[in-house]
Coordinates of C-alpha atoms in Angstrom, one line a residue:
X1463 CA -55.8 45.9 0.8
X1464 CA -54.3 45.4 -2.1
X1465 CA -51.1 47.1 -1.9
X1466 CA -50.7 45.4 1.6
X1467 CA -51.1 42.0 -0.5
X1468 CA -48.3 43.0 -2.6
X1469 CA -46.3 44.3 0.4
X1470 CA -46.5 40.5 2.3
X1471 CA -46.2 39.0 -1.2
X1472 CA -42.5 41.2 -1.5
X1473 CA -41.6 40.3 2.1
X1474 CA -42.0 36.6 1.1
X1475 CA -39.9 36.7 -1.6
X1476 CA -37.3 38.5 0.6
X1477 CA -37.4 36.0 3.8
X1478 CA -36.5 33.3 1.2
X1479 CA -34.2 34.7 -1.2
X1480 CA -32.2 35.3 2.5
X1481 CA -32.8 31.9 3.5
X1482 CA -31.0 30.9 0.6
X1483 CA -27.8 33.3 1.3
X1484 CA -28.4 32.2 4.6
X1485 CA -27.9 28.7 4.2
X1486 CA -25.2 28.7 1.4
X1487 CA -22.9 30.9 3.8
X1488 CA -23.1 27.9 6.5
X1489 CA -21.9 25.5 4.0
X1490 CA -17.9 24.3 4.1
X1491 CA -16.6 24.0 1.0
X1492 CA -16.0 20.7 0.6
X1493 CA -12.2 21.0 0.0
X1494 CA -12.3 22.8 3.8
X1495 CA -14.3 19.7 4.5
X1496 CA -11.5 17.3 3.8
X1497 CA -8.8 19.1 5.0
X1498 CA -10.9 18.9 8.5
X1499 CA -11.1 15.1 8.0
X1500 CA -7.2 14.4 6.7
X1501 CA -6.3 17.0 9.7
X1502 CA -7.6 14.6 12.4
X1503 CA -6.6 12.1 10.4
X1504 CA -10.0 10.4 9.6
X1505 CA -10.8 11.3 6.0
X1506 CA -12.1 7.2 4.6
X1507 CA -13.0 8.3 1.3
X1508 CA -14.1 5.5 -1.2
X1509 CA -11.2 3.1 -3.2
X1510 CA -10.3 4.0 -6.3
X1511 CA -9.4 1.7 -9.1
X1512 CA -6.1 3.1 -10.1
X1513 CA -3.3 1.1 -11.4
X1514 CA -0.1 1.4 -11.7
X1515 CA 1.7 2.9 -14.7
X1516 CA 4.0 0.2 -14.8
X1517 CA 2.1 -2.7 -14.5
X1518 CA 2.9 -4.4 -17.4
X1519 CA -0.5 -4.2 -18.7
X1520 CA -1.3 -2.5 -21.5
X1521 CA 1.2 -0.3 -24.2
X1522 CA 2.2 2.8 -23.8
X1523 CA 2.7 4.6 -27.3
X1524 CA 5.2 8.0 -28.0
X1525 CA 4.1 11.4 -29.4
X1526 CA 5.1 10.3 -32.4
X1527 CA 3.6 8.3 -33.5
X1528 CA 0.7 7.7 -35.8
X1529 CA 2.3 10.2 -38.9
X1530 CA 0.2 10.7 -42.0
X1531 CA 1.3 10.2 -45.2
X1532 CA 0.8 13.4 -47.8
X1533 CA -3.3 12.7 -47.7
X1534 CA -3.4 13.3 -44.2
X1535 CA -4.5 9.5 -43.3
X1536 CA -2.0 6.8 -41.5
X1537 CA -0.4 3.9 -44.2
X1538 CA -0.6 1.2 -41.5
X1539 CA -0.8 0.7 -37.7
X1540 CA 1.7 1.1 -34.8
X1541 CA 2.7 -2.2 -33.2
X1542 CA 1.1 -3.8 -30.7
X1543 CA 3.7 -4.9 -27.9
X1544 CA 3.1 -7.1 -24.6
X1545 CA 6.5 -7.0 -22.1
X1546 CA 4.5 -10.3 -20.7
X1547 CA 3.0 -10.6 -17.1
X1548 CA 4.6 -9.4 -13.9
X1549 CA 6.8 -11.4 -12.5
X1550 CA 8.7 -12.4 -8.9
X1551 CA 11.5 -15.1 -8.5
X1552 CA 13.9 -16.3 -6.3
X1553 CA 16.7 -17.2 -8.7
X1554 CA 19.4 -14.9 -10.2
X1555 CA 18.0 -15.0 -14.3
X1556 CA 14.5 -14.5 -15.5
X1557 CA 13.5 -14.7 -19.2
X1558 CA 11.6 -11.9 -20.6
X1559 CA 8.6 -12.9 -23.2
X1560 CA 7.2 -10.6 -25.5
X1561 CA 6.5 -13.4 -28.2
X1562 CA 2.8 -12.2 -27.8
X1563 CA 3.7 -8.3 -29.5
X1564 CA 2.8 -8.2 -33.1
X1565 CA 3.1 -5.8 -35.6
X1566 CA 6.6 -4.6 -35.4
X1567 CA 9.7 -4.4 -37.7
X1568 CA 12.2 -4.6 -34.9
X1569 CA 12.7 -4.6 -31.0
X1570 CA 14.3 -3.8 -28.3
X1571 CA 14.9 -4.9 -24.6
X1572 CA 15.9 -2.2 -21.8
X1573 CA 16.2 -2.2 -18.2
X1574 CA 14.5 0.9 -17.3
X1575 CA 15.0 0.9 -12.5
X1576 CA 16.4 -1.9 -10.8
X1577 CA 20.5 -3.1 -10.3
X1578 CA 22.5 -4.5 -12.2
X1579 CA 21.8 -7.0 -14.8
X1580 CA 22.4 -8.9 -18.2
X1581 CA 20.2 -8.7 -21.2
X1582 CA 21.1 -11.3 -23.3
X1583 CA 19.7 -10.8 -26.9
X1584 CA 18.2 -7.1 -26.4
X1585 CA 16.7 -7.2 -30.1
X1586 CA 14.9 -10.5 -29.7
X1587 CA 11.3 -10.8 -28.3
X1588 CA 12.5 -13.6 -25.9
X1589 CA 15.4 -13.2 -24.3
X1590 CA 17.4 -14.3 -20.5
X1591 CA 18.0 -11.8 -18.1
X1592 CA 21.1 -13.1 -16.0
X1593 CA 23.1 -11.3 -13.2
X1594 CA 20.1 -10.6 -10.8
X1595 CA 20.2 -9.3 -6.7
X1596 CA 17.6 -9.2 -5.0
X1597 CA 15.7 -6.2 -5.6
X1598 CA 12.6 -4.9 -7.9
X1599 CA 13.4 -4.7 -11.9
X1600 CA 11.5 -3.4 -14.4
X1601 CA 12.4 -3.9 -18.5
X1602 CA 10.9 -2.0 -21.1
X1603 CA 9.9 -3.8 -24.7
X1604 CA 10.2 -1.1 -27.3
X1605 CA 8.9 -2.3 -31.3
X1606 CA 9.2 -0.2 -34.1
X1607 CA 7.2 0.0 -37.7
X1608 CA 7.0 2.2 -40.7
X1609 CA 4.1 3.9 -38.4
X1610 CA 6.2 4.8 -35.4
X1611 CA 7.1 3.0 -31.7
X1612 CA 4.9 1.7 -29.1
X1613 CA 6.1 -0.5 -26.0
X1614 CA 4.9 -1.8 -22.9
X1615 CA 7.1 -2.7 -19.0
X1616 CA 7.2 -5.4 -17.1
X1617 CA 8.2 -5.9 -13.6
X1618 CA 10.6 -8.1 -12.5
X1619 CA 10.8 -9.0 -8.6
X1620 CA 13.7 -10.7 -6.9
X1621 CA 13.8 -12.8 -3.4
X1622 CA 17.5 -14.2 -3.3
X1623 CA 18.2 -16.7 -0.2
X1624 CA 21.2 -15.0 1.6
X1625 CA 22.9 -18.0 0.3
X1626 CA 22.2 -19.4 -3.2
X1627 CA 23.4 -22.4 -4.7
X1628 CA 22.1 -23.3 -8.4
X1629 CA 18.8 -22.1 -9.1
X1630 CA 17.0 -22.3 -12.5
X1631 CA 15.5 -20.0 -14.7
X1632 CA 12.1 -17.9 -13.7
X1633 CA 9.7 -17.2 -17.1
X1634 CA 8.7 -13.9 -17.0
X1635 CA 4.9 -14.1 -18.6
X1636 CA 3.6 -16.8 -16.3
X1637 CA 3.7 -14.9 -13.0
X1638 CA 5.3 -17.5 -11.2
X1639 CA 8.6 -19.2 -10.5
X1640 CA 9.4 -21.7 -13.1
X1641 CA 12.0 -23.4 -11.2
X1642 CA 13.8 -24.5 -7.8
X1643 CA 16.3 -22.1 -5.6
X1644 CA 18.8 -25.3 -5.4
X1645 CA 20.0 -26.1 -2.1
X1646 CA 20.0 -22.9 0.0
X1647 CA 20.9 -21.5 3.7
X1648 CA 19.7 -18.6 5.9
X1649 CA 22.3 -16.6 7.6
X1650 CA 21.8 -14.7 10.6
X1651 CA 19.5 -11.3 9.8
X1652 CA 21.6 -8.3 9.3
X1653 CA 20.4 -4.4 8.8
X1654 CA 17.5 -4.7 11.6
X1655 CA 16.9 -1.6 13.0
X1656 CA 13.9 -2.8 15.4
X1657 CA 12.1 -6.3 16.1
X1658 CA 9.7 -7.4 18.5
X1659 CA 8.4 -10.9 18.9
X1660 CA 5.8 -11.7 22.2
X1661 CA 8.1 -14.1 24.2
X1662 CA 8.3 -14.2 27.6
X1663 CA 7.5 -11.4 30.1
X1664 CA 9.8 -8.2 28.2
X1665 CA 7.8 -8.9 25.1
X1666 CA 6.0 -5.7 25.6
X1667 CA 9.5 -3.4 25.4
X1668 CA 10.2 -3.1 22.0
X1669 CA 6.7 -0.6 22.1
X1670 CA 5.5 2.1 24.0
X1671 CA 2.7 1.9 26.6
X1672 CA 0.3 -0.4 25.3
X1673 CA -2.6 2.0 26.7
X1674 CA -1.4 5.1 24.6
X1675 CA -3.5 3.5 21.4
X1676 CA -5.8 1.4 23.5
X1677 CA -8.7 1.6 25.3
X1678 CA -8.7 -1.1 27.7
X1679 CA -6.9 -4.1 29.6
X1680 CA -8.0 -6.4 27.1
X1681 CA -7.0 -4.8 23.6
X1682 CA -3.6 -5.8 24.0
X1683 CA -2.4 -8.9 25.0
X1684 CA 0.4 -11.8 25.6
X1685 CA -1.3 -14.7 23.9
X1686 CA -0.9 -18.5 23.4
X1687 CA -3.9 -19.9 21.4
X1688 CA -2.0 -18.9 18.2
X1689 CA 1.8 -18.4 17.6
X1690 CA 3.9 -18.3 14.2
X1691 CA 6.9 -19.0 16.4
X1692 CA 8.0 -20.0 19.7
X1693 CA 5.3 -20.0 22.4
X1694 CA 3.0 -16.8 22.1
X1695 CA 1.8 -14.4 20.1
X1696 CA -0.3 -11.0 20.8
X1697 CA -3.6 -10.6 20.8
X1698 CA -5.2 -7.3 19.7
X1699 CA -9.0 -7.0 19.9
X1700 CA -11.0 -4.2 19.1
X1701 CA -15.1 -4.1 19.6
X1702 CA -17.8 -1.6 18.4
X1703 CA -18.6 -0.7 21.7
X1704 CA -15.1 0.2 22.9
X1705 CA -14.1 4.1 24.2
X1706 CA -12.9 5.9 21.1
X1707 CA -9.0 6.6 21.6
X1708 CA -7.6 9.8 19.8
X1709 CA -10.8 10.0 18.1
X1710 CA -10.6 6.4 16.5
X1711 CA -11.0 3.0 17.4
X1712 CA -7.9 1.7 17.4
X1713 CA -6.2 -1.4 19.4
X1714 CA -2.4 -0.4 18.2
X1715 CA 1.2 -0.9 19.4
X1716 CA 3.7 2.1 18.1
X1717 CA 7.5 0.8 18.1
X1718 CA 9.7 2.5 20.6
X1719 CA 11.8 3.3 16.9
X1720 CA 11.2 6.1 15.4
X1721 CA 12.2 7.8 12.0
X1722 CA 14.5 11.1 12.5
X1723 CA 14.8 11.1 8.3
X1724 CA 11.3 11.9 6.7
X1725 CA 12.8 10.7 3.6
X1726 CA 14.3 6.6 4.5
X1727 CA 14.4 3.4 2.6
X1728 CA 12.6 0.7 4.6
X1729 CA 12.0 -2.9 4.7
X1730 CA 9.3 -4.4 7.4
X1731 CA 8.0 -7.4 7.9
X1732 CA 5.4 -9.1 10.0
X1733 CA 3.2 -12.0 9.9
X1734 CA -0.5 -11.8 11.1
X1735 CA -3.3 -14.3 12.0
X1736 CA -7.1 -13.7 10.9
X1737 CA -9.4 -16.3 12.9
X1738 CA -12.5 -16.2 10.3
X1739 CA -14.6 -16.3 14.0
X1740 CA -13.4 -12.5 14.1
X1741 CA -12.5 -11.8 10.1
X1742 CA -15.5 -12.1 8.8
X1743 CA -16.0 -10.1 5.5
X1744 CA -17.0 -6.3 6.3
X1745 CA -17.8 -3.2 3.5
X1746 CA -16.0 -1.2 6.1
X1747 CA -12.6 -1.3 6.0
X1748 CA -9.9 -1.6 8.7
X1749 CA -6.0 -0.8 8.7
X1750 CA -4.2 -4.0 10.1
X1751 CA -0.6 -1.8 9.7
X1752 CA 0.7 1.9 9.1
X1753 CA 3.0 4.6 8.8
X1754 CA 2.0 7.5 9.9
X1755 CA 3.8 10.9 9.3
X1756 CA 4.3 12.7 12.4
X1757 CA 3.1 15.6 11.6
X1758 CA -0.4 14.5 12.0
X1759 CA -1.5 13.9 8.5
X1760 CA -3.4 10.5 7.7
X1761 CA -0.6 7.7 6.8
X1762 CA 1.7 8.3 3.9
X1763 CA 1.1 4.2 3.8
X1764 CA -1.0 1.6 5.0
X1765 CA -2.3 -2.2 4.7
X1766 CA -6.5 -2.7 5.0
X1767 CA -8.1 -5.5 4.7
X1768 CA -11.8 -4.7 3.1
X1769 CA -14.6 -6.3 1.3
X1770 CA -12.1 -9.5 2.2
X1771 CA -9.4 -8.3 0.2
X1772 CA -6.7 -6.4 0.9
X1773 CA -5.8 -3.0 0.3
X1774 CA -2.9 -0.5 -0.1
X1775 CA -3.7 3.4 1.2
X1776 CA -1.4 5.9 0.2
X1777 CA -1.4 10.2 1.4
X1778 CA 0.7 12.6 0.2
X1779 CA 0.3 16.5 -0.2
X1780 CA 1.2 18.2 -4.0
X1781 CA 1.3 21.6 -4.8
X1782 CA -0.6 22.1 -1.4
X1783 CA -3.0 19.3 -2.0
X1784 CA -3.3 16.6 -0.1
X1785 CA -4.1 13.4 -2.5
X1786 CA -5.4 10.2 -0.5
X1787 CA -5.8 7.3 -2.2
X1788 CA -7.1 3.4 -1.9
X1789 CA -6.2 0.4 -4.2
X1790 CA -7.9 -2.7 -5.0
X1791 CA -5.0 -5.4 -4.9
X1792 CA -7.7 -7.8 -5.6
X1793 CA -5.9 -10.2 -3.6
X1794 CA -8.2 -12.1 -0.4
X1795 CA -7.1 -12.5 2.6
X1796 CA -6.7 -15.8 3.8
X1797 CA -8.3 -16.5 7.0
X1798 CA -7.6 -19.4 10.4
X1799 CA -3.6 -19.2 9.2
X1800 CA -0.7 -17.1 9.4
X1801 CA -0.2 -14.9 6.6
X1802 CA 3.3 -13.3 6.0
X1803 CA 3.8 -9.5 5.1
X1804 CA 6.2 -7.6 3.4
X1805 CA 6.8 -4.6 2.1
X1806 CA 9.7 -2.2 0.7
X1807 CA 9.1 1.6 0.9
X1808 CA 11.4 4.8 0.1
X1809 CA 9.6 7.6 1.1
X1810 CA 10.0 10.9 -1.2
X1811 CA 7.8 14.1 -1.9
X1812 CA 8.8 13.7 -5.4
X1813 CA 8.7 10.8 -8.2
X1814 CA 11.4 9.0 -6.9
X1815 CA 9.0 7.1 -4.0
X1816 CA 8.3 3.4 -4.3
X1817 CA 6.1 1.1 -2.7
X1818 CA 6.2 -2.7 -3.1
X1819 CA 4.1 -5.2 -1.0
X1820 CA 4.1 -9.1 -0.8
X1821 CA 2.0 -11.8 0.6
X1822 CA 3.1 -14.9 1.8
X1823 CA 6.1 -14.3 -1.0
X1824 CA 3.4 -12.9 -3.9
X1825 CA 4.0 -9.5 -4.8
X1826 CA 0.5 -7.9 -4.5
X1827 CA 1.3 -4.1 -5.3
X1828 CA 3.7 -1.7 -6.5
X1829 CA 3.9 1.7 -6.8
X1830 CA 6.7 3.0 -8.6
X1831 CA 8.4 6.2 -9.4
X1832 CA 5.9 8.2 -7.2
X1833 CA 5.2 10.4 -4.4
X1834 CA 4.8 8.4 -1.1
X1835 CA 5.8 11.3 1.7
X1836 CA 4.3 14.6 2.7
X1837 CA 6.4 17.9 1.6
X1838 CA 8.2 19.9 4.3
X1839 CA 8.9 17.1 7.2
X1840 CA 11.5 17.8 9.4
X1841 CA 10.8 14.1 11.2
X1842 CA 10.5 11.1 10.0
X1843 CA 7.5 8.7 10.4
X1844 CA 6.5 6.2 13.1
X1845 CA 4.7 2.8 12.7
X1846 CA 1.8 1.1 14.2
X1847 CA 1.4 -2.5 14.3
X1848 CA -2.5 -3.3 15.4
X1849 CA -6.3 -2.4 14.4
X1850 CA -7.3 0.9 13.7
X1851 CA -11.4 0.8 12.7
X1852 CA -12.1 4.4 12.4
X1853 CA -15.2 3.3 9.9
X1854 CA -17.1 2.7 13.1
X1855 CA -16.6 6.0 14.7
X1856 CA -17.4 8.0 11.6
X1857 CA -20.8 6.5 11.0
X1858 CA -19.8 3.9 8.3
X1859 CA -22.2 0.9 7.5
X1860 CA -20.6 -1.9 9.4
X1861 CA -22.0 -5.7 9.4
X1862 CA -19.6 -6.9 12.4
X1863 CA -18.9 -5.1 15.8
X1864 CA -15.5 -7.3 16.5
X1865 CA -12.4 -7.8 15.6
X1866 CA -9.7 -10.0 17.4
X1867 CA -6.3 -10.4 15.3
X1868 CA -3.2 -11.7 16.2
X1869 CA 0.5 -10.6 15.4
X1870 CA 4.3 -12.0 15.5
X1871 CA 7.7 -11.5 13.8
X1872 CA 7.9 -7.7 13.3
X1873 CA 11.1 -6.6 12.1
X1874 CA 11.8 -2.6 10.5
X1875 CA 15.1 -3.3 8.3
X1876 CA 17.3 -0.6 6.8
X1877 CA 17.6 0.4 3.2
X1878 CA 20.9 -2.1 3.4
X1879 CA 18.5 -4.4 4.6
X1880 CA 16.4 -7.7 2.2
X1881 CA 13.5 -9.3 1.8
X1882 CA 15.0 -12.7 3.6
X1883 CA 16.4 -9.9 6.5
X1884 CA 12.5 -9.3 7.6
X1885 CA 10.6 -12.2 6.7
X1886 CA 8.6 -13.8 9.0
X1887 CA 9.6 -17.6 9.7
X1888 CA 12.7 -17.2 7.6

């Protein structure tokens, strides 16, 4: 009896110790996990609260720095340097502020990316910038002590009319527009590669069939209750209880153009209408515009609105990783009134990428000198204009079961193209 006790005792042990190797073979690992998710183009992982390198915030100090004197301890303390705030104007000379640094024996002003431009006193801590295009800037304040260097960048963003006459000076340090354009005119757009609007009955052309991202005959329609311009706008609408399309629920239009080039310089634009009836505030989040790579990965880029703000997405692969990640512009979005998008994107699998996005003419992210394209494309991307809600078919907590958007004013502008090409109502 006893040595059958021992026996049943043994065969316990056994039948779990193989339960165990049992169950931990069934597991994925997790990195198989995500592939899985990015591969059907579904991976939502939670926002992170990165920020950008060149923000202006913050200094950024060199390796050497902080030298000890023959005890081994430092005789003082590196300068402190602020370039200022961040900055976007619409006249051709900015002045750069870094009467807030401290601590240093000398400076220097340099224009690290951006055209051409004018630095007028390079060795004083305020100084005009003249000579600016439109286009994005950024300037480096460098200070230097007995201790060593430190310095700190600010960005510098430029909207010119297509005609400019006059203008004042923008303060750089304020984050706004110190002065007036002067008396200005809009030319006709130039560099537009695609455009849609939703007049009369060919608005549909510019995209493919509206059911090939689209469930039903109502996602997608011609609409009159709201319109940025001319008569009509479209409608897209997109319920909880709608069929799943392409494993998502999505209410999208894709543009009939098409990227051959994986790696383009773009400018688009579009404007979009929230009714707060159909906006309201959700901790899932939605994409309200993307570009998706064609090769079936998640979108190199993308605009959500979540938590009522906005957010940028951005996917990429490096060294056979694929890297998604969310950011926090901390910017709401404005609800019952149209709202104007931009953005500027060069696509690159290495650190010459950039991403810069704008608001109703408020430049609410950039992403510079990065990686914003997949490796090994031999086509381009495509966009998608629309909802796309996958948060709902992948089980997310959800406090609304509708949204109902509408759209005008898309334009896709070449890497000839500006900001005044594709803005909506320009």
């Amino acid at each position: 009896m006893e040595n059958l006790k021992n026996y049943l005792g043994k065969g316990k042990m056994l039948s779990i110790l193989l339960g165990v190797v049992f169950i931990c073979s069934c597991q994925k690992d997790q990195s198989s996990i995500d592939e899985y998710r990015y591969r059907r183009g579904i991976n939502w992982r939670r926002p992170t609260s990165s920020v950008d390198s060149t923000s202006g915030s913050g200094t950024t100090t060199d390796s050497t720095q902080n030298q000890p004197n023959s005890t081994g301890t430092n005789t003082g303390t590196l300068p402190k340097v602020s370039a200022g705030d961040n900055v976007s104007v619409a006249v051709r000379s900015v002045t750069l502020d870094g009467s807030q640094s401290t601590g240093g024996t000398s400076y220097l002003w340099t224009k690290e990316a951006g055209p051409s431009a004018t630095i007028a006193a390079a060795n004083s801590l305020k100084t005009n910038v003249t000579g600016l295009v439109t286009g994005e800037y950024r300037f480096r304040l460098t200070a230097k002590n007995s201790v060593g260097t430190a310095s700190d960048t600010v960005h510098v963003s430029v909207i010119l009319s297509t005609t400019t006459s006059g203008g004042t000076t923008g303060t750089g340090g304020s984050g706004t527009t110190s002065g007036t354009t002067g008396s200005t005119a809009t030319s006709t757009r130039q560099n537009i590669l695609w455009s849609a609007d939703a007049e009369g009955t060919t608005w549909a052309n510019p995209f493919y069939e509206l059911s090939s991202a689209s469930c039903c005959t109502y996602s997608i329609v011609q609409d009159n209750s709201f319109k940025a311009v001319g008569q009509s706008s479209i409608k897209f609408s997109l319920y909880k209880s709608d069929p799943l399309v392409g494993l998502g629920a999505r209410s999208e239009l894709t543009p009939t153009f098409v990227e051959s080039n994986p790696s383009v310089e773009r400018w688009v634009g579009f404007s979009v209408y929230l009714p707060s009836a159909t906006w309201g505030i959700d901790v899932a989040p939605e994409l309200i515009h993307q570009s998706h790579a064609q090769n079936g990965e998640s979108p190199p880029f993308g605009i959500r609105t979540w938590n009522g703000r906005y957010y940028i997405t951005v996917n990429y692969d490096s060294s056979g990783k694929v890297i998604n990640k969310d950011y926090d512009t901390g910017i709401p979005y404005k609800t019952d009134t149209w709202n104007k998008i931009v953005y500027h994107i060069k696509y690159a699998n290495n650190n010459t990428g950039f991403i810069y996005v704008w608001v109703n003419g408020t430049l609410i992210f950039q992403y510079v000198n990065r990686i914003t394209q997949y490796a090994g494309l031999s086509k381009g991307n495509f966009y998608r204009f629309g909802i796309y809600k996958n948060a709902w078919s992948d089980g997310w907590k959800s406090n609304v079961s509708t949204r109902v958007f509408y759209e005008d004013e898309m334009r896709i502008g070449s890497e000839k193209a500006t900001y005044n090409d594709v803005v909506p109502g320009n």
